[in-house]
């Protein structure tokens, strides 16, 4: 137990001998004006004040806000202690202190045991845990946080947590905290979201972040729990790559295999229908029906193939693909589908372009099948170097709450947006219908 003795009266020496004899580390401060011993109290488990001239009030105030400790003041009947003094207790002489010490030792021992248990859980957690104060200053972090960000504990403690964030969030972080304290409106506290972290070497990585708030000794603290999801993102990219590869293969098989076979069967049935008609056979009409059905099946197979086979989307290819998508929507669904493209839009990342195309394709399909839309507008713009794709429709609108029967389409759209580092929102339009918006921010 760490014991600090403050004062210089005759009892100080006896108190020091008593405490030392019980195996405790003792430090003594003599003739220090009130307020000049703050740093000395930080590690003390027991503080004994042998003179009360102004020290009780100052130390009591300090004890209110620092780590939990036992604080006793020596007094006599001639001394006056104010009612509002923040002090644990008073003691009167060595005998009184000798009787109290076993109870104090037990109290400190229980507290230290709880602190060790908490530290064991804190540092063994798989997720990174970071505690900051209301100014954004890091108070503590666990071993996983050190591993995730690549910093040692000494490099982070006492510094602003914004050092773990990329621009522009690092510059705005203090404003986020200030706005929350002023308005009480939480944008992330108690909600959790996916954000970008910055390692010591400058590498950016995706992570899940959950933030909670707690108060201690009149001060506000925030606990952030972070999980590095880099590997999950890599696997998601791989899943989408494989699924896109399978789309192309199935589409190619439909086009080159089934499509060609149906074309051949159609020609044969057409010739057969022609011959039967010449012979005035009663089966001529049936043969012509077969020809028409085969032609419809052939067209259906080709339409499926075109929806599955991805065209080259790099550069201006995305605009061309979206233009074909709108034409096909008008042709197959009998709706008006308008494409509005900013002339400055170019996307060189084929993976991002492919996922944006699929998101738009799903949104257009949902607008027709579930929204009963008659007019659909697809807008592609570039705002502040962020690519924005908006799909508006005049249908019956999306439900206020997404129910479990919404199907996988909406989930996959959000999944695709996250994989390419974008965000997806689905909202009801004030004038009716639904708005689907995907924003792809620059790296």
Coordinates of C-alpha atoms in Angstrom, one line a residue:
X1 CA 0.0 0.0 0.0
X2 CA 1.3 3.5 -0.9
X3 CA 1.0 5.9 2.0
X4 CA 1.5 9.7 1.8
X5 CA 2.0 11.7 5.0
X6 CA 1.4 15.5 4.7
X7 CA 2.4 17.8 7.5
X8 CA 5.2 18.5 10.0
X9 CA 3.9 18.3 13.5
X10 CA 5.3 16.0 16.2
X11 CA 3.0 13.1 15.4
X12 CA 4.1 12.8 11.8
X13 CA 7.3 10.9 12.9
X14 CA 5.3 8.4 15.0
X15 CA 2.8 7.9 12.2
X16 CA 5.5 7.2 9.7
X17 CA 7.1 4.6 12.0
X18 CA 3.7 2.9 12.6
X19 CA 2.8 2.7 8.9
X20 CA 6.3 1.5 7.9
X21 CA 6.3 -1.2 10.5
X22 CA 3.3 -2.8 8.7
X23 CA 5.2 -3.1 5.5
X24 CA 3.8 -0.1 3.6
X25 CA 5.8 2.3 1.4
X26 CA 5.8 5.7 3.0
X27 CA 6.4 9.1 1.5
X28 CA 6.4 12.3 3.5
X29 CA 5.8 15.9 2.5
X30 CA 6.7 18.7 4.9
X31 CA 5.8 22.4 4.9
X32 CA 4.1 22.4 1.4
X33 CA 1.6 25.1 0.8
X34 CA -1.9 24.0 -0.1
X35 CA -2.3 23.0 -3.8
X36 CA 1.4 22.3 -4.4
X37 CA 1.2 18.6 -3.7
X38 CA -1.3 17.4 -6.4
X39 CA 1.2 15.3 -8.4
X40 CA 2.4 13.6 -5.2
X41 CA -1.1 12.4 -4.4
X42 CA -1.7 10.6 -7.7
X43 CA -0.3 7.2 -6.7
X44 CA -1.2 7.2 -3.0
X45 CA -3.6 4.6 -1.6
X46 CA -3.8 6.3 1.9
X47 CA -3.2 10.0 2.6
X48 CA -2.6 11.0 6.2
X49 CA -2.8 14.8 7.0
X50 CA -1.2 15.6 10.3
X51 CA -1.8 19.4 10.0
X52 CA -5.1 20.8 8.6
X53 CA -4.1 24.4 7.9
X54 CA -5.8 24.7 4.5
X55 CA -4.7 21.3 3.3
X56 CA -7.9 19.5 4.1
X57 CA -10.1 21.5 1.8
X58 CA -7.5 21.4 -1.0
X59 CA -6.8 17.7 -0.7
X60 CA -10.4 16.9 -0.2
X61 CA -11.2 18.6 -3.5
X62 CA -8.5 16.7 -5.2
X63 CA -9.7 13.5 -3.8
X64 CA -13.1 14.1 -5.3
X65 CA -11.8 13.8 -8.9
X66 CA -8.8 11.5 -8.8
X67 CA -8.5 7.8 -8.3
X68 CA -10.2 6.3 -5.3
X69 CA -8.2 6.4 -2.2
X70 CA -8.5 6.7 1.6
X71 CA -7.9 10.1 3.0
X72 CA -7.7 10.8 6.8
X73 CA -7.0 14.0 8.7
X74 CA -5.5 14.2 12.2
X75 CA -7.3 16.7 14.5
X76 CA -8.0 17.6 18.1
X77 CA -10.8 19.2 20.0
X78 CA -9.2 22.6 19.5
X79 CA -9.3 22.4 15.7
X80 CA -12.4 23.2 13.6
X81 CA -13.2 21.3 10.4
X82 CA -15.9 22.8 8.1
X83 CA -19.0 20.7 7.3
X84 CA -18.3 20.8 3.5
X85 CA -14.8 19.4 3.8
X86 CA -14.5 16.5 1.3
X87 CA -12.5 14.1 3.5
X88 CA -13.1 10.5 4.3
X89 CA -12.6 10.7 8.1
X90 CA -10.7 12.1 11.0
X91 CA -8.3 10.3 13.4
X92 CA -7.1 11.3 16.8
X93 CA -3.6 10.0 17.7
X94 CA -1.5 6.9 17.0
X95 CA -3.8 4.5 18.9
X96 CA -6.8 5.5 16.9
X97 CA -4.8 5.2 13.7
X98 CA -3.4 1.8 14.8
X99 CA -7.0 0.5 15.3
X100 CA -8.1 1.8 11.9
X101 CA -5.2 0.5 9.7
X102 CA -6.4 -3.1 9.4
X103 CA -9.7 -2.0 8.1
X104 CA -8.1 0.5 5.7
X105 CA -5.7 -2.2 4.5
X106 CA -8.6 -4.5 3.8
X107 CA -10.5 -1.8 2.0
X108 CA -7.5 -1.0 -0.2
X109 CA -6.8 -4.7 -0.8
X110 CA -10.4 -5.2 -2.1
X111 CA -10.1 -2.2 -4.4
X112 CA -6.7 -3.4 -5.8
X113 CA -8.1 -6.9 -6.4
X114 CA -11.1 -5.4 -8.3
X115 CA -8.6 -3.2 -10.3
X116 CA -6.5 -6.3 -11.2
X117 CA -9.6 -8.2 -12.3
X118 CA -10.8 -5.3 -14.4
X119 CA -7.3 -4.9 -15.9
X120 CA -7.2 -8.6 -16.8
X121 CA -10.6 -8.4 -18.6
X122 CA -9.7 -5.0 -20.2
X123 CA -6.4 -6.2 -21.7
X124 CA -7.5 -9.7 -22.7
X125 CA -10.4 -8.4 -24.8
X126 CA -10.1 -9.3 -28.5
X127 CA -11.5 -5.9 -29.5
X128 CA -9.6 -2.7 -29.0
X129 CA -10.9 -0.5 -26.2
X130 CA -10.0 3.2 -25.8
X131 CA -11.2 5.5 -23.1
X132 CA -11.1 9.3 -23.7
X133 CA -12.2 12.3 -21.7
X134 CA -14.5 15.1 -22.8
X135 CA -11.6 16.8 -24.5
X136 CA -10.8 13.8 -26.6
X137 CA -7.6 13.0 -24.7
X138 CA -6.8 9.3 -24.4
X139 CA -7.0 8.1 -20.8
X140 CA -6.4 4.4 -21.3
X141 CA -6.3 1.7 -24.0
X142 CA -5.9 -2.0 -24.0
X143 CA -3.5 -4.4 -25.6
X144 CA -5.7 -5.1 -28.6
X145 CA -5.9 -1.3 -29.3
X146 CA -2.1 -1.2 -29.3
X147 CA -2.0 -4.1 -31.7
X148 CA -4.7 -2.8 -34.1
X149 CA -3.2 0.7 -34.4
X150 CA 0.5 -0.2 -34.1
X151 CA 1.2 2.4 -31.3
X152 CA 2.6 1.6 -27.9
X153 CA 0.5 2.7 -24.9
X154 CA 3.1 5.4 -24.1
X155 CA 2.7 6.9 -27.6
X156 CA -1.0 7.4 -27.2
X157 CA -1.8 8.2 -23.6
X158 CA -2.3 11.9 -23.0
X159 CA -2.7 12.7 -26.7
X160 CA -5.9 13.5 -28.7
X161 CA -7.7 10.4 -30.1
X162 CA -7.8 12.1 -33.5
X163 CA -4.3 10.8 -34.1
X164 CA -6.0 7.4 -34.8
X165 CA -8.3 8.9 -37.5
X166 CA -7.7 10.0 -41.1
X167 CA -8.5 13.4 -42.5
X168 CA -11.0 15.1 -42.4
X169 CA -12.4 13.2 -39.4
X170 CA -9.3 13.9 -37.3
X171 CA -9.7 17.6 -37.7
X172 CA -13.4 17.5 -36.9
X173 CA -13.4 15.1 -34.0
X174 CA -13.2 17.7 -31.3
X175 CA -16.1 19.5 -32.9
X176 CA -18.1 16.2 -32.9
X177 CA -17.6 16.0 -29.1
X178 CA -18.4 19.7 -28.6
X179 CA -21.6 19.5 -30.6
X180 CA -22.7 16.4 -28.6
X181 CA -22.1 18.1 -25.3
X182 CA -23.9 21.3 -26.4
X183 CA -26.9 19.6 -28.2
X184 CA -27.1 16.2 -26.6
X185 CA -27.7 14.7 -30.1
X186 CA -25.7 11.5 -30.5
X187 CA -24.6 10.6 -34.1
X188 CA -22.6 7.6 -33.1
X189 CA -22.8 7.2 -29.3
X190 CA -24.8 4.1 -28.5
X191 CA -25.4 3.4 -32.2
X192 CA -22.2 2.0 -33.7
X193 CA -21.0 2.4 -37.2
X194 CA -18.3 1.5 -39.7
X195 CA -15.5 4.0 -39.9
X196 CA -11.9 4.3 -41.2
X197 CA -8.9 4.1 -38.8
X198 CA -5.3 5.1 -39.3
X199 CA -2.4 3.0 -38.2
X200 CA 0.9 4.3 -36.9
X201 CA 2.5 3.9 -40.4
X202 CA -0.3 5.9 -42.0
X203 CA -2.2 2.9 -43.4
X204 CA -6.0 3.3 -43.5
X205 CA -8.2 0.4 -42.6
X206 CA -11.9 -0.3 -42.1
X207 CA -13.2 -0.9 -38.6
X208 CA -16.4 -1.2 -36.6
X209 CA -16.7 1.4 -33.9
X210 CA -19.1 1.4 -30.9
X211 CA -19.0 4.3 -28.5
X212 CA -20.6 4.6 -25.0
X213 CA -20.6 7.4 -22.5
X214 CA -20.1 7.3 -18.7
X215 CA -19.6 9.8 -15.9
X216 CA -17.2 9.5 -13.1
X217 CA -16.6 12.1 -10.3
X218 CA -18.5 14.7 -12.2
X219 CA -16.6 14.3 -15.4
X220 CA -17.7 12.8 -18.8
X221 CA -15.7 9.9 -20.4
X222 CA -16.3 8.0 -23.7
X223 CA -15.3 4.4 -24.3
X224 CA -14.7 3.3 -27.9
X225 CA -14.7 -0.3 -28.8
X226 CA -13.0 -1.0 -32.2
X227 CA -12.7 -4.1 -34.4
X228 CA -10.4 -4.3 -37.4
X229 CA -12.6 -5.7 -40.3
X230 CA -9.9 -5.6 -42.9
X231 CA -9.9 -9.4 -43.4
X232 CA -13.7 -9.4 -43.5
X233 CA -13.6 -6.7 -46.2
X234 CA -11.1 -8.8 -48.2
X235 CA -13.3 -11.9 -48.0
X236 CA -16.3 -9.8 -49.1
X237 CA -14.4 -8.6 -52.1
X238 CA -13.4 -12.1 -52.9
X239 CA -17.0 -13.3 -52.6
X240 CA -18.3 -10.6 -55.0
X241 CA -15.4 -11.3 -57.4
X242 CA -16.3 -15.0 -57.5
X243 CA -20.1 -14.3 -57.8
X244 CA -19.4 -11.9 -60.7
X245 CA -17.3 -14.6 -62.3
X246 CA -20.1 -17.1 -62.0
X247 CA -22.6 -14.6 -63.4
X248 CA -20.4 -14.2 -66.5
X249 CA -20.0 -18.0 -66.9
X250 CA -23.7 -18.7 -66.5
X251 CA -24.6 -15.8 -68.8
X252 CA -22.1 -17.0 -71.4
X253 CA -23.5 -20.5 -71.2
X254 CA -27.0 -19.2 -71.7
X255 CA -25.9 -17.1 -74.7
X256 CA -23.6 -19.6 -76.4
X257 CA -25.1 -22.8 -75.3
X258 CA -28.9 -22.7 -74.6
X259 CA -29.3 -19.6 -76.8
X260 CA -27.7 -21.2 -79.9
X261 CA -29.7 -24.5 -79.3
X262 CA -33.0 -22.6 -79.1
X263 CA -32.1 -20.6 -82.3
X264 CA -31.5 -23.9 -84.1
X265 CA -34.7 -25.5 -82.8
X266 CA -36.6 -22.4 -83.8
X267 CA -35.3 -22.6 -87.4
X268 CA -36.2 -26.3 -87.6
X269 CA -39.7 -25.8 -86.2
X270 CA -40.2 -22.8 -88.6
X271 CA -39.3 -25.0 -91.6
X272 CA -41.5 -27.8 -90.3
X273 CA -44.4 -25.4 -89.8
X274 CA -43.9 -24.1 -93.4
X275 CA -43.9 -27.6 -94.9
X276 CA -47.0 -28.6 -92.9
X277 CA -48.8 -25.5 -94.1
X278 CA -48.0 -26.4 -97.7
X279 CA -49.4 -29.9 -97.1
X280 CA -52.4 -28.3 -95.4
X281 CA -51.8 -30.5 -92.4
X282 CA -54.0 -30.0 -89.4
X283 CA -50.8 -29.8 -87.3
X284 CA -49.5 -26.7 -89.2
X285 CA -51.0 -24.4 -86.6
X286 CA -49.6 -26.3 -83.7
X287 CA -46.2 -26.3 -85.4
X288 CA -46.4 -22.5 -85.7
X289 CA -47.3 -22.2 -82.0
X290 CA -44.2 -24.2 -81.2
X291 CA -42.1 -21.9 -83.4
X292 CA -43.4 -18.9 -81.5
X293 CA -42.8 -20.4 -78.1
X294 CA -39.2 -21.4 -79.0
X295 CA -38.6 -17.8 -80.3
X296 CA -39.9 -16.4 -77.0
X297 CA -37.7 -18.8 -75.0
X298 CA -34.7 -17.9 -77.2
X299 CA -35.3 -14.2 -76.5
X300 CA -35.8 -14.8 -72.8
X301 CA -32.5 -16.7 -72.6
X302 CA -30.7 -13.8 -74.4
X303 CA -32.2 -11.3 -72.1
X304 CA -31.0 -13.3 -69.1
X305 CA -27.6 -13.6 -70.6
X306 CA -27.4 -9.9 -71.2
X307 CA -28.3 -9.2 -67.6
X308 CA -25.7 -11.6 -66.3
X309 CA -22.8 -10.9 -68.7
X310 CA -21.0 -7.8 -67.5
X311 CA -19.7 -5.4 -70.1
X312 CA -16.5 -3.4 -69.7
X313 CA -17.3 -0.7 -67.2
X314 CA -14.0 1.2 -66.7
X315 CA -13.9 4.9 -67.7
X316 CA -17.0 5.8 -69.6
X317 CA -18.2 2.2 -69.7
X318 CA -20.4 2.7 -66.7
X319 CA -22.5 5.4 -68.4
X320 CA -23.0 3.2 -71.4
X321 CA -24.0 0.2 -69.3
X322 CA -26.5 2.3 -67.3
X323 CA -27.9 3.7 -70.6
X324 CA -28.5 0.1 -71.8
X325 CA -30.0 -0.7 -68.5
X326 CA -32.6 2.1 -68.8
X327 CA -33.4 1.1 -72.4
X328 CA -34.0 -2.5 -71.3
X329 CA -36.2 -1.4 -68.4
X330 CA -38.4 0.6 -70.8
X331 CA -38.5 -2.3 -73.2
X332 CA -39.2 -5.1 -70.8
X333 CA -41.2 -3.4 -68.0
X334 CA -43.1 -0.8 -70.1
X335 CA -41.9 2.1 -67.9
X336 CA -40.2 5.4 -68.6
X337 CA -36.6 5.2 -67.4
X338 CA -34.5 8.4 -67.7
X339 CA -30.7 8.5 -67.3
X340 CA -29.0 11.8 -66.3
X341 CA -25.2 11.7 -66.3
X342 CA -22.8 14.4 -65.3
X343 CA -20.3 14.8 -68.1
X344 CA -17.4 14.7 -65.7
X345 CA -18.2 11.2 -64.4
X346 CA -15.5 8.6 -65.0
X347 CA -14.7 5.5 -62.9
X348 CA -11.5 3.6 -63.5
X349 CA -12.1 1.0 -60.8
X350 CA -13.9 -1.9 -62.6
X351 CA -14.9 -3.6 -59.3
X352 CA -16.6 -0.4 -58.0
X353 CA -18.2 0.2 -61.4
X354 CA -19.6 -3.3 -61.4
X355 CA -21.1 -3.0 -58.0
X356 CA -22.6 0.4 -58.7
X357 CA -24.2 -1.1 -61.9
X358 CA -25.6 -4.0 -59.9
X359 CA -27.0 -1.7 -57.2
X360 CA -28.7 0.4 -59.9
X361 CA -30.0 -2.7 -61.6
X362 CA -31.6 -4.0 -58.3
X363 CA -33.0 -0.5 -57.5
X364 CA -34.7 -0.2 -60.9
X365 CA -36.0 -3.8 -60.6
X366 CA -37.5 -3.1 -57.1
X367 CA -39.1 0.2 -58.3
X368 CA -41.0 -1.8 -60.9
X369 CA -41.8 -5.0 -59.1
X370 CA -42.5 -3.7 -55.6
X371 CA -43.0 0.0 -56.0
X372 CA -45.3 -0.2 -59.0
X373 CA -43.4 2.8 -60.5
X374 CA -44.1 4.2 -64.0
X375 CA -41.3 6.8 -64.1
X376 CA -37.7 6.0 -63.0
X377 CA -34.9 8.5 -63.0
X378 CA -31.2 7.4 -62.7
X379 CA -28.8 10.3 -61.9
X380 CA -25.0 10.0 -61.8
X381 CA -23.2 13.1 -60.5
X382 CA -19.8 14.0 -59.1
X383 CA -19.9 16.3 -56.0
X384 CA -16.7 17.2 -54.2
X385 CA -14.9 14.3 -55.9
X386 CA -17.6 11.9 -54.5
X387 CA -19.5 9.8 -57.1
X388 CA -23.2 9.9 -56.3
X389 CA -25.8 7.6 -57.9
X390 CA -29.5 8.3 -57.2
X391 CA -32.5 6.3 -58.4
X392 CA -35.8 8.0 -58.0
X393 CA -39.2 6.6 -58.8
X394 CA -42.9 7.7 -58.6
X395 CA -44.2 4.4 -57.1
X396 CA -46.0 3.7 -53.9
X397 CA -42.9 4.2 -51.9
X398 CA -40.7 2.1 -49.6
X399 CA -42.2 1.0 -46.3
X400 CA -41.4 3.2 -43.2
X401 CA -39.8 0.2 -41.5
X402 CA -37.9 -2.4 -43.4
X403 CA -39.6 -5.7 -42.6
X404 CA -38.1 -9.1 -42.5
X405 CA -39.8 -10.0 -45.8
X406 CA -38.0 -7.4 -47.8
X407 CA -35.9 -10.1 -49.4
X408 CA -32.2 -10.2 -49.9
X409 CA -32.0 -7.5 -52.6
X410 CA -31.8 -4.6 -50.2
X411 CA -29.3 -6.3 -48.0
X412 CA -27.1 -7.2 -51.0
X413 CA -27.3 -3.6 -52.2
X414 CA -26.0 -2.3 -48.9
X415 CA -23.4 -5.1 -48.8
X416 CA -22.1 -4.0 -52.3
X417 CA -22.0 -0.4 -51.2
X418 CA -19.9 -1.2 -48.1
X419 CA -17.5 -3.4 -50.0
X420 CA -16.5 -0.5 -52.3
X421 CA -16.3 2.0 -49.4
X422 CA -19.6 3.7 -50.2
X423 CA -22.8 4.4 -48.3
X424 CA -26.3 3.4 -49.3
X425 CA -29.5 5.1 -48.1
X426 CA -33.1 4.3 -49.0
X427 CA -35.8 6.9 -48.2
X428 CA -39.4 7.8 -49.0
X429 CA -39.6 10.8 -51.2
X430 CA -41.8 13.7 -49.9
X431 CA -43.8 13.7 -53.1
X432 CA -44.2 9.9 -53.2
X433 CA -42.1 7.1 -54.4
X434 CA -38.6 6.0 -53.3
X435 CA -35.1 7.4 -53.5
X436 CA -32.1 5.1 -53.4
X437 CA -28.8 6.9 -53.1
X438 CA -25.3 5.4 -53.2
X439 CA -22.3 7.7 -52.5
X440 CA -18.8 6.5 -53.3
X441 CA -16.3 8.8 -51.6
X442 CA -12.7 9.1 -52.8
X443 CA -9.9 7.2 -50.9

